[in-house]
PDB file of C-alpha atoms in Angstrom:
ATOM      1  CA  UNK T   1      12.309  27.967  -6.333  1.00  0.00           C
ATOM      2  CA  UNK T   2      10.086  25.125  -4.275  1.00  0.00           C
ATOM      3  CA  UNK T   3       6.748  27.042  -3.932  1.00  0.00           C
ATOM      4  CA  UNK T   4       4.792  23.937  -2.367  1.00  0.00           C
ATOM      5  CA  UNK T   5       5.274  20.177  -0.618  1.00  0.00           C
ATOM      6  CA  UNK T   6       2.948  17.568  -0.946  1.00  0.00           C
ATOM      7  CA  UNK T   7       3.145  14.422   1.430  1.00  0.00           C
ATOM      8  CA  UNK T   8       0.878  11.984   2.567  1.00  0.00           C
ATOM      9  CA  UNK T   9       0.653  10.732   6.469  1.00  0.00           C
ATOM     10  CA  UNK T  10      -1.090   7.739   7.430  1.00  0.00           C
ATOM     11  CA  UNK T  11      -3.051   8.317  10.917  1.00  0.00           C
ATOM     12  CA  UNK T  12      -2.270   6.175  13.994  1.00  0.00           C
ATOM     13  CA  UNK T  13      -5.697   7.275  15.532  1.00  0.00           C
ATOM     14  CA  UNK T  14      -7.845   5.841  12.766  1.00  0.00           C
ATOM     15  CA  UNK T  15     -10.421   3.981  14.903  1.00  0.00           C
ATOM     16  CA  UNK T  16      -9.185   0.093  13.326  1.00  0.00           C
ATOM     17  CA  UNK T  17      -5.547   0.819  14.041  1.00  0.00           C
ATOM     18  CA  UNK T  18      -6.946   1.530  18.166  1.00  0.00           C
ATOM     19  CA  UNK T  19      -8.650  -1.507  17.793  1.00  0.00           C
ATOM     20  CA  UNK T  20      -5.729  -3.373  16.938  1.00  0.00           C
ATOM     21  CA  UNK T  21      -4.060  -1.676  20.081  1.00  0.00           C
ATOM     22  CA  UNK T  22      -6.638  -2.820  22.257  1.00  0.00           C
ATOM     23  CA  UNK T  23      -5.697  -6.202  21.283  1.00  0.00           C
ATOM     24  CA  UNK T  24      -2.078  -6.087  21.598  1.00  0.00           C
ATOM     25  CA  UNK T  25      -1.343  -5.612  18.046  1.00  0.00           C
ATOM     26  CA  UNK T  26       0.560  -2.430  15.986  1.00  0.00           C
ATOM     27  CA  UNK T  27      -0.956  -0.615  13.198  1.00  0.00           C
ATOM     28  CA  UNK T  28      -1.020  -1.960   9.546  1.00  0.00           C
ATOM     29  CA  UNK T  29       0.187   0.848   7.833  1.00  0.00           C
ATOM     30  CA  UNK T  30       2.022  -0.859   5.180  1.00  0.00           C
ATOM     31  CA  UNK T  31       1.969  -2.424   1.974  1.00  0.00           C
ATOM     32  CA  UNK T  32       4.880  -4.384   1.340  1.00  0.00           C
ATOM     33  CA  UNK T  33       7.550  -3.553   3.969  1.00  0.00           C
ATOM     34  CA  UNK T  34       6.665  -2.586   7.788  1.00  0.00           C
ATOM     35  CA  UNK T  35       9.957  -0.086   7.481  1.00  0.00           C
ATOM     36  CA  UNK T  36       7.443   2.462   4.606  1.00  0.00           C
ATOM     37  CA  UNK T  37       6.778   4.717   7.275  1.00  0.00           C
ATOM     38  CA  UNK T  38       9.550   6.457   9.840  1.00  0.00           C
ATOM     39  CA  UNK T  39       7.073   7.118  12.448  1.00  0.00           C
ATOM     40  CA  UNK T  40       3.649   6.427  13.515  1.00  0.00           C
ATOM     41  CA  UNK T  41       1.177   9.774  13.049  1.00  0.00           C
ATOM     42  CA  UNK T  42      -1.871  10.917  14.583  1.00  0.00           C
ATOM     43  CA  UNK T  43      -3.540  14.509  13.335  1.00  0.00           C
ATOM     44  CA  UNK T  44      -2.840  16.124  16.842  1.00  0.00           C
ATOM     45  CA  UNK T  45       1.203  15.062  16.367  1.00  0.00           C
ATOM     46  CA  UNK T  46       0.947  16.442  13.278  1.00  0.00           C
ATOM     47  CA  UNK T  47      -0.174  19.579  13.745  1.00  0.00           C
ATOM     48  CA  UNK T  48       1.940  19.921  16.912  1.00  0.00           C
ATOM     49  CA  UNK T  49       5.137  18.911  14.321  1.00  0.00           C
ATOM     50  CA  UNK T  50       4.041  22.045  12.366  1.00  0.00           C
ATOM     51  CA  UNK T  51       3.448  24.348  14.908  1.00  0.00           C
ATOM     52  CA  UNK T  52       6.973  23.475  16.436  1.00  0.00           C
ATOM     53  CA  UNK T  53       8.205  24.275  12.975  1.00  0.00           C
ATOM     54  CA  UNK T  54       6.328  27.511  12.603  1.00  0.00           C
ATOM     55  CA  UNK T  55       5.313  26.358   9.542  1.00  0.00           C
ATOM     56  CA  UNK T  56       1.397  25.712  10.690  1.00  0.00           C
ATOM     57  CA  UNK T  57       0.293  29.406   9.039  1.00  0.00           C
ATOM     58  CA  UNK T  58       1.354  27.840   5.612  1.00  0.00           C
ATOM     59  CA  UNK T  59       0.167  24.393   5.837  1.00  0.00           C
ATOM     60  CA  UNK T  60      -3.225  22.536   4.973  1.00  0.00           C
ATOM     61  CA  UNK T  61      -3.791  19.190   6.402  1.00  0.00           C
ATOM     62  CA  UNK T  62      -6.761  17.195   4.023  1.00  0.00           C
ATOM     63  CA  UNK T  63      -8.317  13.934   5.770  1.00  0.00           C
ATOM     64  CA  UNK T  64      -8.681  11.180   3.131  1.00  0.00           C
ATOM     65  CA  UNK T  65     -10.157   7.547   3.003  1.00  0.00           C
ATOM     66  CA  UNK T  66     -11.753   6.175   6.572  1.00  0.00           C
ATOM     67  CA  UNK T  67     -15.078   6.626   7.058  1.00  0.00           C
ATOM     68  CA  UNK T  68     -16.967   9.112   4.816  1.00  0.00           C
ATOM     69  CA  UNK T  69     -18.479  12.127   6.251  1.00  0.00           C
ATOM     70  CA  UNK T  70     -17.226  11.413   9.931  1.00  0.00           C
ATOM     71  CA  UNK T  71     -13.623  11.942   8.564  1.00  0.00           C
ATOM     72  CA  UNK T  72     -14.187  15.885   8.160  1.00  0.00           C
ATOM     73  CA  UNK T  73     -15.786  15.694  11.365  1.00  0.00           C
ATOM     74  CA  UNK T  74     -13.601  13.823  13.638  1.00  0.00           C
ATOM     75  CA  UNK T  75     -10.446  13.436  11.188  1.00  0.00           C
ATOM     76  CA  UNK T  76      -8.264  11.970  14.252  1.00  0.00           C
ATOM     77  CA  UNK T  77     -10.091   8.956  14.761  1.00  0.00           C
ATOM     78  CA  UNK T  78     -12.059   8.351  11.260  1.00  0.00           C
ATOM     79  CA  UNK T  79      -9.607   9.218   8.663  1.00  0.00           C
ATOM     80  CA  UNK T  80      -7.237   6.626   7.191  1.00  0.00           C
ATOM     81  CA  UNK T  81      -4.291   9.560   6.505  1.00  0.00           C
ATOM     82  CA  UNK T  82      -4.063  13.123   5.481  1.00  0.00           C
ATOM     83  CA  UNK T  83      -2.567  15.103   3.103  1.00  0.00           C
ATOM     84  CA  UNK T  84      -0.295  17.765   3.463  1.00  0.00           C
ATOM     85  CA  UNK T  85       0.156  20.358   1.461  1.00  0.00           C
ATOM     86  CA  UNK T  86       2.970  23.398   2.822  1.00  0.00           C
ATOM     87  CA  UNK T  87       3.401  26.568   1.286  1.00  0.00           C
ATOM     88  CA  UNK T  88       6.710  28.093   0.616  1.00  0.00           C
ATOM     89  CA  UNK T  89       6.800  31.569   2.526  1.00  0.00           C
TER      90      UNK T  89
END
């Protein structure tokens, strides 16, 4: 029986991939291919993808990398990604 998922989401709203919007330009959120990731994330899509799901109540959503200390603070627009971690019911 799966008791937990793990994933890892790279956020959209980090404040370097806006500035690359602002100039006309799409997030680098890749290391070798553009196609890693299915979709582009921000924290507030995220947790409106788990709420949708009803799966919100189980969840935990960890901000990593970006700018330390502002990225618990502000997580949508100084955190590089999150990390998910879902609880099986």
């Amino acid at each position: 029986k799966i008791r937990k998922i793990f994933a890892s989401v790279p956020n959209s709203g980090y404040l370097t991939h806006r500035l690359r919007y602002i100039f006309g330009r799409f997030p680098l959120q890749w290391i070798s291919m553009p196609n890693e990731h299915i979709r582009f994330w921000t924290f507030k899509d995220l947790n409106w993808w788990l709420k949708y799901l009803d799966i919100n109540s189980q969840s935990k959503i960890i901000p990593y990398k970006g700018v330390p200390l502002l990225n618990k603070l502000m997580p949508n627009l100084f955190s590089k990604g999150s990390f998910i971690i879902i609880n099986n019911k």
